Amino acid sequence: MLLLLLLAARLALVVAVDYPGGWLPDSQQCVDICVHASPSPICPTRDPSCLAKKQLPGDYDFLLLELLFLPQFCRDLLAGVDLTISHRNVNKYPHGIVCEPSKAASKLSIHGLWPNYYAGFSACCNVSDAIRNQPFDALVFAAESTELLREMDEVWVDPTQPSSFHTLCELYNHEFQKHGLCYAANGGADFDLSAREYFRAAMRAAAVYKEATETINGWAAANDPKTTLAAITALYQTRVQQTNQCFSFSDSDRLQGSVIDRCLYSL
């Protein structure tokens, strides 16, 4: 009997997932999440047009803006699922990382702005053959971009972190290294400049859907928050001009969806 109990306990033990990211041990710089990245794009269907891509900055067919519904993101973390694939110690509660109660507001927040191909996507693009992908300088960014960081703290929240400063080497650098340099690398070796351009572009994209976001946030703040997939979709159908539109949200009468995706062709 004891052997069976020990076996059951062992089977119930879930090993935590540690995604690349975070601060280096000296808390001065971000971990380089792209150091072991593949030079080839991700092409799930092996489409020749996708396979031929060289993952060059600015070479994409459309941009995908993803918004997270923070309460559901936090619930997913409790189940050992990290939709941002950017945190360490992702494990089922009470063993894994959890959200900071003060940051887990009932609202939509930017996850990222992702350059995509029609049949796949790029990730961890290098600036050029001579300048490879690197993190931005978090401490310099915090010192020189205080207003931008304040704006990001309002619309681009990592609810596992107590502040946007702590988020610099968490979600922010993850999105910049993985997607930002694929969007554009106008700063060349100045990764802070490229990071600022990317973060501002993502916030401009989110601002296009500000009215829809505010409506959904209003529903979420109600005493009995309810909506439907059709009602949410209608918010975007009346405000989006592009013909190729992406969307995913939980099909229930309560706000339990995880993400909203929108496709854009330019900013």
PDB file of C-alpha atoms in Angstrom:
ATOM      1  CA  MET A   1       0.000   0.000   0.000  1.00  0.00           C
ATOM      2  CA  LEU A   2       2.809   2.392   0.907  1.00  0.00           C
ATOM      3  CA  LEU A   3       4.511   1.624  -2.390  1.00  0.00           C
ATOM      4  CA  LEU A   4       1.326   2.489  -4.285  1.00  0.00           C
ATOM      5  CA  LEU A   5       0.988   5.780  -2.410  1.00  0.00           C
ATOM      6  CA  LEU A   6       4.587   6.712  -3.161  1.00  0.00           C
ATOM      7  CA  LEU A   7       4.078   5.825  -6.816  1.00  0.00           C
ATOM      8  CA  ALA A   8       0.918   7.923  -6.989  1.00  0.00           C
ATOM      9  CA  ALA A   9       2.705  10.866  -5.391  1.00  0.00           C
ATOM     10  CA  ARG A  10       5.551  10.545  -7.874  1.00  0.00           C
ATOM     11  CA  LEU A  11       3.157  10.454 -10.823  1.00  0.00           C
ATOM     12  CA  ALA A  12       1.357  13.517  -9.477  1.00  0.00           C
ATOM     13  CA  LEU A  13       4.603  15.471  -9.286  1.00  0.00           C
ATOM     14  CA  VAL A  14       4.835  17.914 -12.187  1.00  0.00           C
ATOM     15  CA  VAL A  15       8.229  19.216 -13.218  1.00  0.00           C
ATOM     16  CA  ALA A  16       8.260  22.979 -13.610  1.00  0.00           C
ATOM     17  CA  VAL A  17       8.879  24.521 -17.032  1.00  0.00           C
ATOM     18  CA  ASP A  18      11.541  27.217 -17.285  1.00  0.00           C
ATOM     19  CA  TYR A  19      11.204  29.250 -20.475  1.00  0.00           C
ATOM     20  CA  PRO A  20      14.254  31.297 -21.526  1.00  0.00           C
ATOM     21  CA  GLY A  21      14.178  34.808 -20.146  1.00  0.00           C
ATOM     22  CA  GLY A  22      14.445  36.935 -17.057  1.00  0.00           C
ATOM     23  CA  TRP A  23      17.342  38.855 -15.561  1.00  0.00           C
ATOM     24  CA  LEU A  24      20.897  37.573 -15.418  1.00  0.00           C
ATOM     25  CA  PRO A  25      22.104  36.778 -11.871  1.00  0.00           C
ATOM     26  CA  ASP A  26      23.619  40.243 -11.432  1.00  0.00           C
ATOM     27  CA  SER A  27      20.201  41.851 -12.193  1.00  0.00           C
ATOM     28  CA  GLN A  28      21.925  44.215 -14.615  1.00  0.00           C
ATOM     29  CA  GLN A  29      21.061  42.633 -17.976  1.00  0.00           C
ATOM     30  CA  CYS A  30      18.430  40.463 -19.631  1.00  0.00           C
ATOM     31  CA  VAL A  31      18.934  36.823 -20.534  1.00  0.00           C
ATOM     32  CA  ASP A  32      19.512  36.362 -24.271  1.00  0.00           C
ATOM     33  CA  ILE A  33      16.503  34.252 -25.279  1.00  0.00           C
ATOM     34  CA  CYS A  34      17.651  33.886 -28.903  1.00  0.00           C
ATOM     35  CA  VAL A  35      21.171  32.565 -28.353  1.00  0.00           C
ATOM     36  CA  HIS A  36      20.153  29.070 -29.500  1.00  0.00           C
ATOM     37  CA  ALA A  37      17.444  30.123 -31.973  1.00  0.00           C
ATOM     38  CA  SER A  38      17.091  28.509 -35.383  1.00  0.00           C
ATOM     39  CA  PRO A  39      18.048  30.669 -38.379  1.00  0.00           C
ATOM     40  CA  SER A  40      15.048  29.269 -40.268  1.00  0.00           C
ATOM     41  CA  PRO A  41      11.440  30.494 -40.016  1.00  0.00           C
ATOM     42  CA  ILE A  42       8.649  28.403 -38.537  1.00  0.00           C
ATOM     43  CA  CYS A  43       6.670  26.905 -41.433  1.00  0.00           C
ATOM     44  CA  PRO A  44       4.107  24.385 -40.073  1.00  0.00           C
ATOM     45  CA  THR A  45       2.881  23.289 -43.529  1.00  0.00           C
ATOM     46  CA  ARG A  46       6.340  23.362 -45.130  1.00  0.00           C
ATOM     47  CA  ASP A  47       5.065  25.887 -47.655  1.00  0.00           C
ATOM     48  CA  PRO A  48       7.860  26.729 -50.149  1.00  0.00           C
ATOM     49  CA  SER A  49       7.240  30.479 -49.923  1.00  0.00           C
ATOM     50  CA  CYS A  50       7.702  30.334 -46.166  1.00  0.00           C
ATOM     51  CA  LEU A  51      10.724  28.045 -46.287  1.00  0.00           C
ATOM     52  CA  ALA A  52      12.422  30.474 -48.684  1.00  0.00           C
ATOM     53  CA  LYS A  53      12.252  33.328 -46.176  1.00  0.00           C
ATOM     54  CA  LYS A  54      15.533  34.508 -44.644  1.00  0.00           C
ATOM     55  CA  GLN A  55      14.050  36.011 -41.467  1.00  0.00           C
ATOM     56  CA  LEU A  56      15.073  39.542 -42.377  1.00  0.00           C
ATOM     57  CA  PRO A  57      13.864  42.516 -40.298  1.00  0.00           C
ATOM     58  CA  GLY A  58      10.834  44.130 -41.922  1.00  0.00           C
ATOM     59  CA  ASP A  59      10.148  41.171 -44.228  1.00  0.00           C
ATOM     60  CA  TYR A  60       6.650  39.990 -43.332  1.00  0.00           C
ATOM     61  CA  ASP A  61       3.228  39.657 -44.954  1.00  0.00           C
ATOM     62  CA  PHE A  62       1.124  40.977 -42.077  1.00  0.00           C
ATOM     63  CA  LEU A  63       1.297  41.827 -38.387  1.00  0.00           C
ATOM     64  CA  LEU A  64      -0.623  39.951 -35.713  1.00  0.00           C
ATOM     65  CA  LEU A  65      -1.566  41.889 -32.585  1.00  0.00           C
ATOM     66  CA  GLU A  66      -2.422  39.667 -29.624  1.00  0.00           C
ATOM     67  CA  LEU A  67      -4.221  40.932 -26.534  1.00  0.00           C
ATOM     68  CA  LEU A  68      -4.374  38.902 -23.318  1.00  0.00           C
ATOM     69  CA  PHE A  69      -7.335  38.868 -20.949  1.00  0.00           C
ATOM     70  CA  LEU A  70      -5.336  39.112 -17.726  1.00  0.00           C
ATOM     71  CA  PRO A  71      -7.654  37.178 -15.352  1.00  0.00           C
ATOM     72  CA  GLN A  72      -7.695  34.165 -17.671  1.00  0.00           C
ATOM     73  CA  PHE A  73      -3.918  34.368 -18.164  1.00  0.00           C
ATOM     74  CA  CYS A  74      -3.555  34.215 -14.377  1.00  0.00           C
ATOM     75  CA  ARG A  75      -5.977  31.291 -14.129  1.00  0.00           C
ATOM     76  CA  ASP A  76      -3.984  29.466 -16.793  1.00  0.00           C
ATOM     77  CA  LEU A  77      -0.808  30.020 -14.764  1.00  0.00           C
ATOM     78  CA  LEU A  78      -2.479  28.355 -11.785  1.00  0.00           C
ATOM     79  CA  ALA A  79      -3.025  25.337 -14.041  1.00  0.00           C
ATOM     80  CA  GLY A  80       0.642  25.342 -15.066  1.00  0.00           C
ATOM     81  CA  VAL A  81       0.145  26.962 -18.483  1.00  0.00           C
ATOM     82  CA  ASP A  82       2.003  30.114 -19.590  1.00  0.00           C
ATOM     83  CA  LEU A  83       0.477  31.512 -22.781  1.00  0.00           C
ATOM     84  CA  THR A  84       3.390  33.934 -23.155  1.00  0.00           C
ATOM     85  CA  ILE A  85       6.012  31.128 -22.928  1.00  0.00           C
ATOM     86  CA  SER A  86       8.284  33.641 -21.224  1.00  0.00           C
ATOM     87  CA  HIS A  87       8.425  32.779 -17.509  1.00  0.00           C
ATOM     88  CA  ARG A  88      10.279  30.414 -15.223  1.00  0.00           C
ATOM     89  CA  ASN A  89       8.873  27.935 -12.721  1.00  0.00           C
ATOM     90  CA  VAL A  90       5.668  27.416 -14.681  1.00  0.00           C
ATOM     91  CA  ASN A  91       3.919  24.752 -12.642  1.00  0.00           C
ATOM     92  CA  LYS A  92       0.529  23.998 -11.179  1.00  0.00           C
ATOM     93  CA  TYR A  93      -0.477  25.941  -8.077  1.00  0.00           C
ATOM     94  CA  PRO A  94       0.856  26.100  -5.390  1.00  0.00           C
ATOM     95  CA  HIS A  95       4.273  25.195  -6.800  1.00  0.00           C
ATOM     96  CA  GLY A  96       4.560  27.550  -9.778  1.00  0.00           C
ATOM     97  CA  ILE A  97       4.763  31.233 -10.591  1.00  0.00           C
ATOM     98  CA  VAL A  98       1.549  33.187  -9.994  1.00  0.00           C
ATOM     99  CA  CYS A  99       0.245  36.662 -10.760  1.00  0.00           C
ATOM    100  CA  GLU A 100       0.737  39.660  -8.510  1.00  0.00           C
ATOM    101  CA  PRO A 101      -2.778  40.444  -7.174  1.00  0.00           C
ATOM    102  CA  SER A 102      -2.269  44.179  -7.705  1.00  0.00           C
ATOM    103  CA  LYS A 103      -1.407  43.666 -11.403  1.00  0.00           C
ATOM    104  CA  ALA A 104      -4.073  41.102 -12.327  1.00  0.00           C
ATOM    105  CA  ALA A 105      -6.673  43.677 -13.328  1.00  0.00           C
ATOM    106  CA  SER A 106      -9.807  42.523 -15.125  1.00  0.00           C
ATOM    107  CA  LYS A 107      -8.875  43.903 -18.535  1.00  0.00           C
ATOM    108  CA  LEU A 108      -7.230  43.230 -21.883  1.00  0.00           C
ATOM    109  CA  SER A 109      -3.510  43.867 -22.192  1.00  0.00           C
ATOM    110  CA  ILE A 110      -1.007  43.679 -25.042  1.00  0.00           C
ATOM    111  CA  HIS A 111       0.803  40.378 -25.390  1.00  0.00           C
ATOM    112  CA  GLY A 112       2.794  41.289 -28.478  1.00  0.00           C
ATOM    113  CA  LEU A 113       2.897  42.465 -32.081  1.00  0.00           C
ATOM    114  CA  TRP A 114       4.083  39.616 -34.300  1.00  0.00           C
ATOM    115  CA  PRO A 115       5.344  39.779 -37.902  1.00  0.00           C
ATOM    116  CA  ASN A 116       3.871  36.830 -39.807  1.00  0.00           C
ATOM    117  CA  TYR A 117       4.148  35.185 -43.207  1.00  0.00           C
ATOM    118  CA  TYR A 118       1.050  33.824 -44.893  1.00  0.00           C
ATOM    119  CA  ALA A 119       2.255  30.268 -44.177  1.00  0.00           C
ATOM    120  CA  GLY A 120       4.331  30.712 -41.026  1.00  0.00           C
ATOM    121  CA  PHE A 121       6.289  33.250 -39.041  1.00  0.00           C
ATOM    122  CA  SER A 122       9.758  34.482 -38.197  1.00  0.00           C
ATOM    123  CA  ALA A 123      11.379  34.539 -34.765  1.00  0.00           C
ATOM    124  CA  CYS A 124      14.622  35.867 -33.290  1.00  0.00           C
ATOM    125  CA  CYS A 125      15.682  37.696 -36.452  1.00  0.00           C
ATOM    126  CA  ASN A 126      19.234  38.983 -36.626  1.00  0.00           C
ATOM    127  CA  VAL A 127      19.808  42.630 -37.514  1.00  0.00           C
ATOM    128  CA  SER A 128      22.192  41.602 -40.308  1.00  0.00           C
ATOM    129  CA  ASP A 129      24.816  38.974 -41.068  1.00  0.00           C
ATOM    130  CA  ALA A 130      27.244  40.982 -38.947  1.00  0.00           C
ATOM    131  CA  ILE A 131      24.918  42.011 -36.090  1.00  0.00           C
ATOM    132  CA  ARG A 132      23.100  39.180 -34.376  1.00  0.00           C
ATOM    133  CA  ASN A 133      20.007  39.383 -32.211  1.00  0.00           C
ATOM    134  CA  GLN A 134      20.662  40.616 -28.657  1.00  0.00           C
ATOM    135  CA  PRO A 135      18.640  41.934 -25.703  1.00  0.00           C
ATOM    136  CA  PHE A 136      18.219  45.651 -25.242  1.00  0.00           C
ATOM    137  CA  ASP A 137      19.989  47.265 -22.269  1.00  0.00           C
ATOM    138  CA  ALA A 138      17.279  47.190 -19.611  1.00  0.00           C
ATOM    139  CA  LEU A 139      18.898  49.644 -17.197  1.00  0.00           C
ATOM    140  CA  VAL A 140      19.658  52.198 -19.907  1.00  0.00           C
ATOM    141  CA  PHE A 141      16.148  51.776 -21.318  1.00  0.00           C
ATOM    142  CA  ALA A 142      14.626  52.384 -17.884  1.00  0.00           C
ATOM    143  CA  ALA A 143      16.737  55.509 -17.374  1.00  0.00           C
ATOM    144  CA  GLU A 144      16.198  57.045 -20.820  1.00  0.00           C
ATOM    145  CA  SER A 145      12.631  55.940 -21.636  1.00  0.00           C
ATOM    146  CA  THR A 146      10.757  56.636 -18.416  1.00  0.00           C
ATOM    147  CA  GLU A 147       7.661  58.067 -20.127  1.00  0.00           C
ATOM    148  CA  LEU A 148       7.458  55.169 -22.589  1.00  0.00           C
ATOM    149  CA  LEU A 149       7.815  52.686 -19.740  1.00  0.00           C
ATOM    150  CA  ARG A 150       5.024  54.458 -17.863  1.00  0.00           C
ATOM    151  CA  GLU A 151       2.746  54.176 -20.909  1.00  0.00           C
ATOM    152  CA  MET A 152       3.604  50.499 -21.308  1.00  0.00           C
ATOM    153  CA  ASP A 153       2.711  49.882 -17.665  1.00  0.00           C
ATOM    154  CA  GLU A 154      -0.863  50.907 -18.502  1.00  0.00           C
ATOM    155  CA  VAL A 155      -1.503  48.822 -21.627  1.00  0.00           C
ATOM    156  CA  TRP A 156       1.205  46.125 -21.704  1.00  0.00           C
ATOM    157  CA  VAL A 157       1.139  44.344 -18.366  1.00  0.00           C
ATOM    158  CA  ASP A 158       3.013  41.268 -17.208  1.00  0.00           C
ATOM    159  CA  PRO A 159       0.859  40.440 -14.174  1.00  0.00           C
ATOM    160  CA  THR A 160       3.532  38.164 -12.712  1.00  0.00           C
ATOM    161  CA  GLN A 161       5.748  41.211 -12.143  1.00  0.00           C
ATOM    162  CA  PRO A 162       5.253  44.040  -9.604  1.00  0.00           C
ATOM    163  CA  SER A 163       6.146  46.817 -12.067  1.00  0.00           C
ATOM    164  CA  SER A 164       7.018  47.626 -15.667  1.00  0.00           C
ATOM    165  CA  PHE A 165      10.672  47.931 -14.608  1.00  0.00           C
ATOM    166  CA  HIS A 166      10.710  44.299 -13.480  1.00  0.00           C
ATOM    167  CA  THR A 167       8.940  43.386 -16.731  1.00  0.00           C
ATOM    168  CA  LEU A 168      11.821  44.780 -18.832  1.00  0.00           C
ATOM    169  CA  CYS A 169      13.712  41.475 -18.790  1.00  0.00           C
ATOM    170  CA  GLU A 170      10.564  39.376 -18.620  1.00  0.00           C
ATOM    171  CA  LEU A 171       7.768  39.861 -21.173  1.00  0.00           C
ATOM    172  CA  TYR A 172       9.175  43.021 -22.791  1.00  0.00           C
ATOM    173  CA  ASN A 173      12.577  41.672 -23.780  1.00  0.00           C
ATOM    174  CA  HIS A 174      11.012  38.333 -24.746  1.00  0.00           C
ATOM    175  CA  GLU A 175       8.693  40.058 -27.206  1.00  0.00           C
ATOM    176  CA  PHE A 176      11.423  42.379 -28.480  1.00  0.00           C
ATOM    177  CA  GLN A 177      14.004  39.687 -29.156  1.00  0.00           C
ATOM    178  CA  LYS A 178      11.569  37.140 -30.556  1.00  0.00           C
ATOM    179  CA  HIS A 179       9.364  39.476 -32.606  1.00  0.00           C
ATOM    180  CA  GLY A 180      10.567  43.075 -32.361  1.00  0.00           C
ATOM    181  CA  LEU A 181      13.712  42.740 -34.449  1.00  0.00           C
ATOM    182  CA  CYS A 182      11.689  40.859 -37.070  1.00  0.00           C
ATOM    183  CA  TYR A 183       9.361  43.872 -37.203  1.00  0.00           C
ATOM    184  CA  ALA A 184      12.215  46.341 -37.761  1.00  0.00           C
ATOM    185  CA  ALA A 185      15.859  46.842 -36.849  1.00  0.00           C
ATOM    186  CA  ASN A 186      16.326  50.492 -37.758  1.00  0.00           C
ATOM    187  CA  GLY A 187      18.589  50.989 -34.775  1.00  0.00           C
ATOM    188  CA  GLY A 188      21.230  48.657 -36.174  1.00  0.00           C
ATOM    189  CA  ALA A 189      23.463  47.805 -33.222  1.00  0.00           C
ATOM    190  CA  ASP A 190      21.447  50.240 -31.064  1.00  0.00           C
ATOM    191  CA  PHE A 191      19.004  47.690 -29.671  1.00  0.00           C
ATOM    192  CA  ASP A 192      17.455  50.227 -27.306  1.00  0.00           C
ATOM    193  CA  LEU A 193      16.351  52.333 -30.292  1.00  0.00           C
ATOM    194  CA  SER A 194      14.872  49.318 -32.077  1.00  0.00           C
ATOM    195  CA  ALA A 195      13.112  48.285 -28.871  1.00  0.00           C
ATOM    196  CA  ARG A 196      11.526  51.720 -28.472  1.00  0.00           C
ATOM    197  CA  GLU A 197      10.301  51.645 -32.080  1.00  0.00           C
ATOM    198  CA  TYR A 198       8.810  48.186 -31.619  1.00  0.00           C
ATOM    199  CA  PHE A 199       7.074  48.966 -28.337  1.00  0.00           C
ATOM    200  CA  ARG A 200       5.579  52.162 -29.764  1.00  0.00           C
ATOM    201  CA  ALA A 201       4.402  50.287 -32.867  1.00  0.00           C
ATOM    202  CA  ALA A 202       2.653  47.677 -30.722  1.00  0.00           C
ATOM    203  CA  MET A 203       0.918  50.374 -28.703  1.00  0.00           C
ATOM    204  CA  ARG A 204      -0.168  52.166 -31.900  1.00  0.00           C
ATOM    205  CA  ALA A 205      -1.647  48.896 -33.120  1.00  0.00           C
ATOM    206  CA  ALA A 206      -3.504  48.417 -29.840  1.00  0.00           C
ATOM    207  CA  ALA A 207      -4.775  52.009 -30.005  1.00  0.00           C
ATOM    208  CA  VAL A 208      -6.545  51.186 -33.287  1.00  0.00           C
ATOM    209  CA  TYR A 209      -8.862  48.955 -31.224  1.00  0.00           C
ATOM    210  CA  LYS A 210      -9.079  51.223 -28.174  1.00  0.00           C
ATOM    211  CA  GLU A 211     -12.879  51.522 -28.300  1.00  0.00           C
ATOM    212  CA  ALA A 212     -13.344  47.759 -28.538  1.00  0.00           C
ATOM    213  CA  THR A 213     -10.874  47.192 -25.713  1.00  0.00           C
ATOM    214  CA  GLU A 214     -12.623  49.734 -23.484  1.00  0.00           C
ATOM    215  CA  THR A 215     -15.994  48.106 -24.191  1.00  0.00           C
ATOM    216  CA  ILE A 216     -14.700  44.651 -23.263  1.00  0.00           C
ATOM    217  CA  ASN A 217     -12.999  46.032 -20.158  1.00  0.00           C
ATOM    218  CA  GLY A 218     -16.319  47.611 -19.187  1.00  0.00           C
ATOM    219  CA  TRP A 219     -18.087  44.274 -19.522  1.00  0.00           C
ATOM    220  CA  ALA A 220     -15.375  42.627 -17.449  1.00  0.00           C
ATOM    221  CA  ALA A 221     -15.738  45.216 -14.674  1.00  0.00           C
ATOM    222  CA  ALA A 222     -19.469  44.552 -14.265  1.00  0.00           C
ATOM    223  CA  ASN A 223     -20.756  42.789 -11.148  1.00  0.00           C
ATOM    224  CA  ASP A 224     -21.853  39.845 -13.293  1.00  0.00           C
ATOM    225  CA  PRO A 225     -19.501  39.985 -16.312  1.00  0.00           C
ATOM    226  CA  LYS A 226     -21.069  38.320 -19.335  1.00  0.00           C
ATOM    227  CA  THR A 227     -20.811  38.553 -23.091  1.00  0.00           C
ATOM    228  CA  THR A 228     -20.896  36.358 -26.176  1.00  0.00           C
ATOM    229  CA  LEU A 229     -18.427  35.520 -28.888  1.00  0.00           C
ATOM    230  CA  ALA A 230     -20.737  37.216 -31.398  1.00  0.00           C
ATOM    231  CA  ALA A 231     -20.825  40.440 -29.374  1.00  0.00           C
ATOM    232  CA  ILE A 232     -17.047  40.556 -29.111  1.00  0.00           C
ATOM    233  CA  THR A 233     -16.546  39.772 -32.789  1.00  0.00           C
ATOM    234  CA  ALA A 234     -19.004  42.534 -33.730  1.00  0.00           C
ATOM    235  CA  LEU A 235     -16.836  45.113 -31.980  1.00  0.00           C
ATOM    236  CA  TYR A 236     -14.010  44.405 -34.386  1.00  0.00           C
ATOM    237  CA  GLN A 237     -16.042  43.851 -37.544  1.00  0.00           C
ATOM    238  CA  THR A 238     -17.211  47.463 -37.394  1.00  0.00           C
ATOM    239  CA  ARG A 239     -13.737  48.913 -36.896  1.00  0.00           C
ATOM    240  CA  VAL A 240     -11.331  46.826 -38.934  1.00  0.00           C
ATOM    241  CA  GLN A 241     -10.689  47.635 -42.603  1.00  0.00           C
ATOM    242  CA  GLN A 242      -8.390  44.726 -43.456  1.00  0.00           C
ATOM    243  CA  THR A 243      -9.905  41.774 -45.280  1.00  0.00           C
ATOM    244  CA  ASN A 244      -7.820  39.183 -43.412  1.00  0.00           C
ATOM    245  CA  GLN A 245      -8.948  39.212 -39.786  1.00  0.00           C
ATOM    246  CA  CYS A 246      -7.863  36.897 -36.960  1.00  0.00           C
ATOM    247  CA  PHE A 247      -9.872  36.292 -33.822  1.00  0.00           C
ATOM    248  CA  SER A 248     -10.068  33.802 -30.996  1.00  0.00           C
ATOM    249  CA  PHE A 249     -12.021  33.992 -27.759  1.00  0.00           C
ATOM    250  CA  SER A 250     -13.828  31.560 -25.518  1.00  0.00           C
ATOM    251  CA  ASP A 251     -17.347  30.804 -26.790  1.00  0.00           C
ATOM    252  CA  SER A 252     -19.245  31.140 -23.526  1.00  0.00           C
ATOM    253  CA  ASP A 253     -21.420  33.745 -21.885  1.00  0.00           C
ATOM    254  CA  ARG A 254     -18.737  34.682 -19.372  1.00  0.00           C
ATOM    255  CA  LEU A 255     -15.445  36.466 -19.853  1.00  0.00           C
ATOM    256  CA  GLN A 256     -13.149  33.477 -19.623  1.00  0.00           C
ATOM    257  CA  GLY A 257     -11.332  33.788 -22.929  1.00  0.00           C
ATOM    258  CA  SER A 258      -7.567  33.984 -23.041  1.00  0.00           C
ATOM    259  CA  VAL A 259      -6.651  36.012 -26.115  1.00  0.00           C
ATOM    260  CA  ILE A 260      -7.891  38.244 -28.900  1.00  0.00           C
ATOM    261  CA  ASP A 261      -5.900  38.299 -32.144  1.00  0.00           C
ATOM    262  CA  ARG A 262      -6.121  40.970 -34.844  1.00  0.00           C
ATOM    263  CA  CYS A 263      -4.346  41.049 -38.197  1.00  0.00           C
ATOM    264  CA  LEU A 264      -2.931  44.275 -39.638  1.00  0.00           C
ATOM    265  CA  TYR A 265      -1.052  44.985 -42.851  1.00  0.00           C
ATOM    266  CA  SER A 266       0.542  48.280 -41.848  1.00  0.00           C
ATOM    267  CA  LEU A 267       0.769  50.780 -39.018  1.00  0.00           C
TER     268      LEU A 267
END
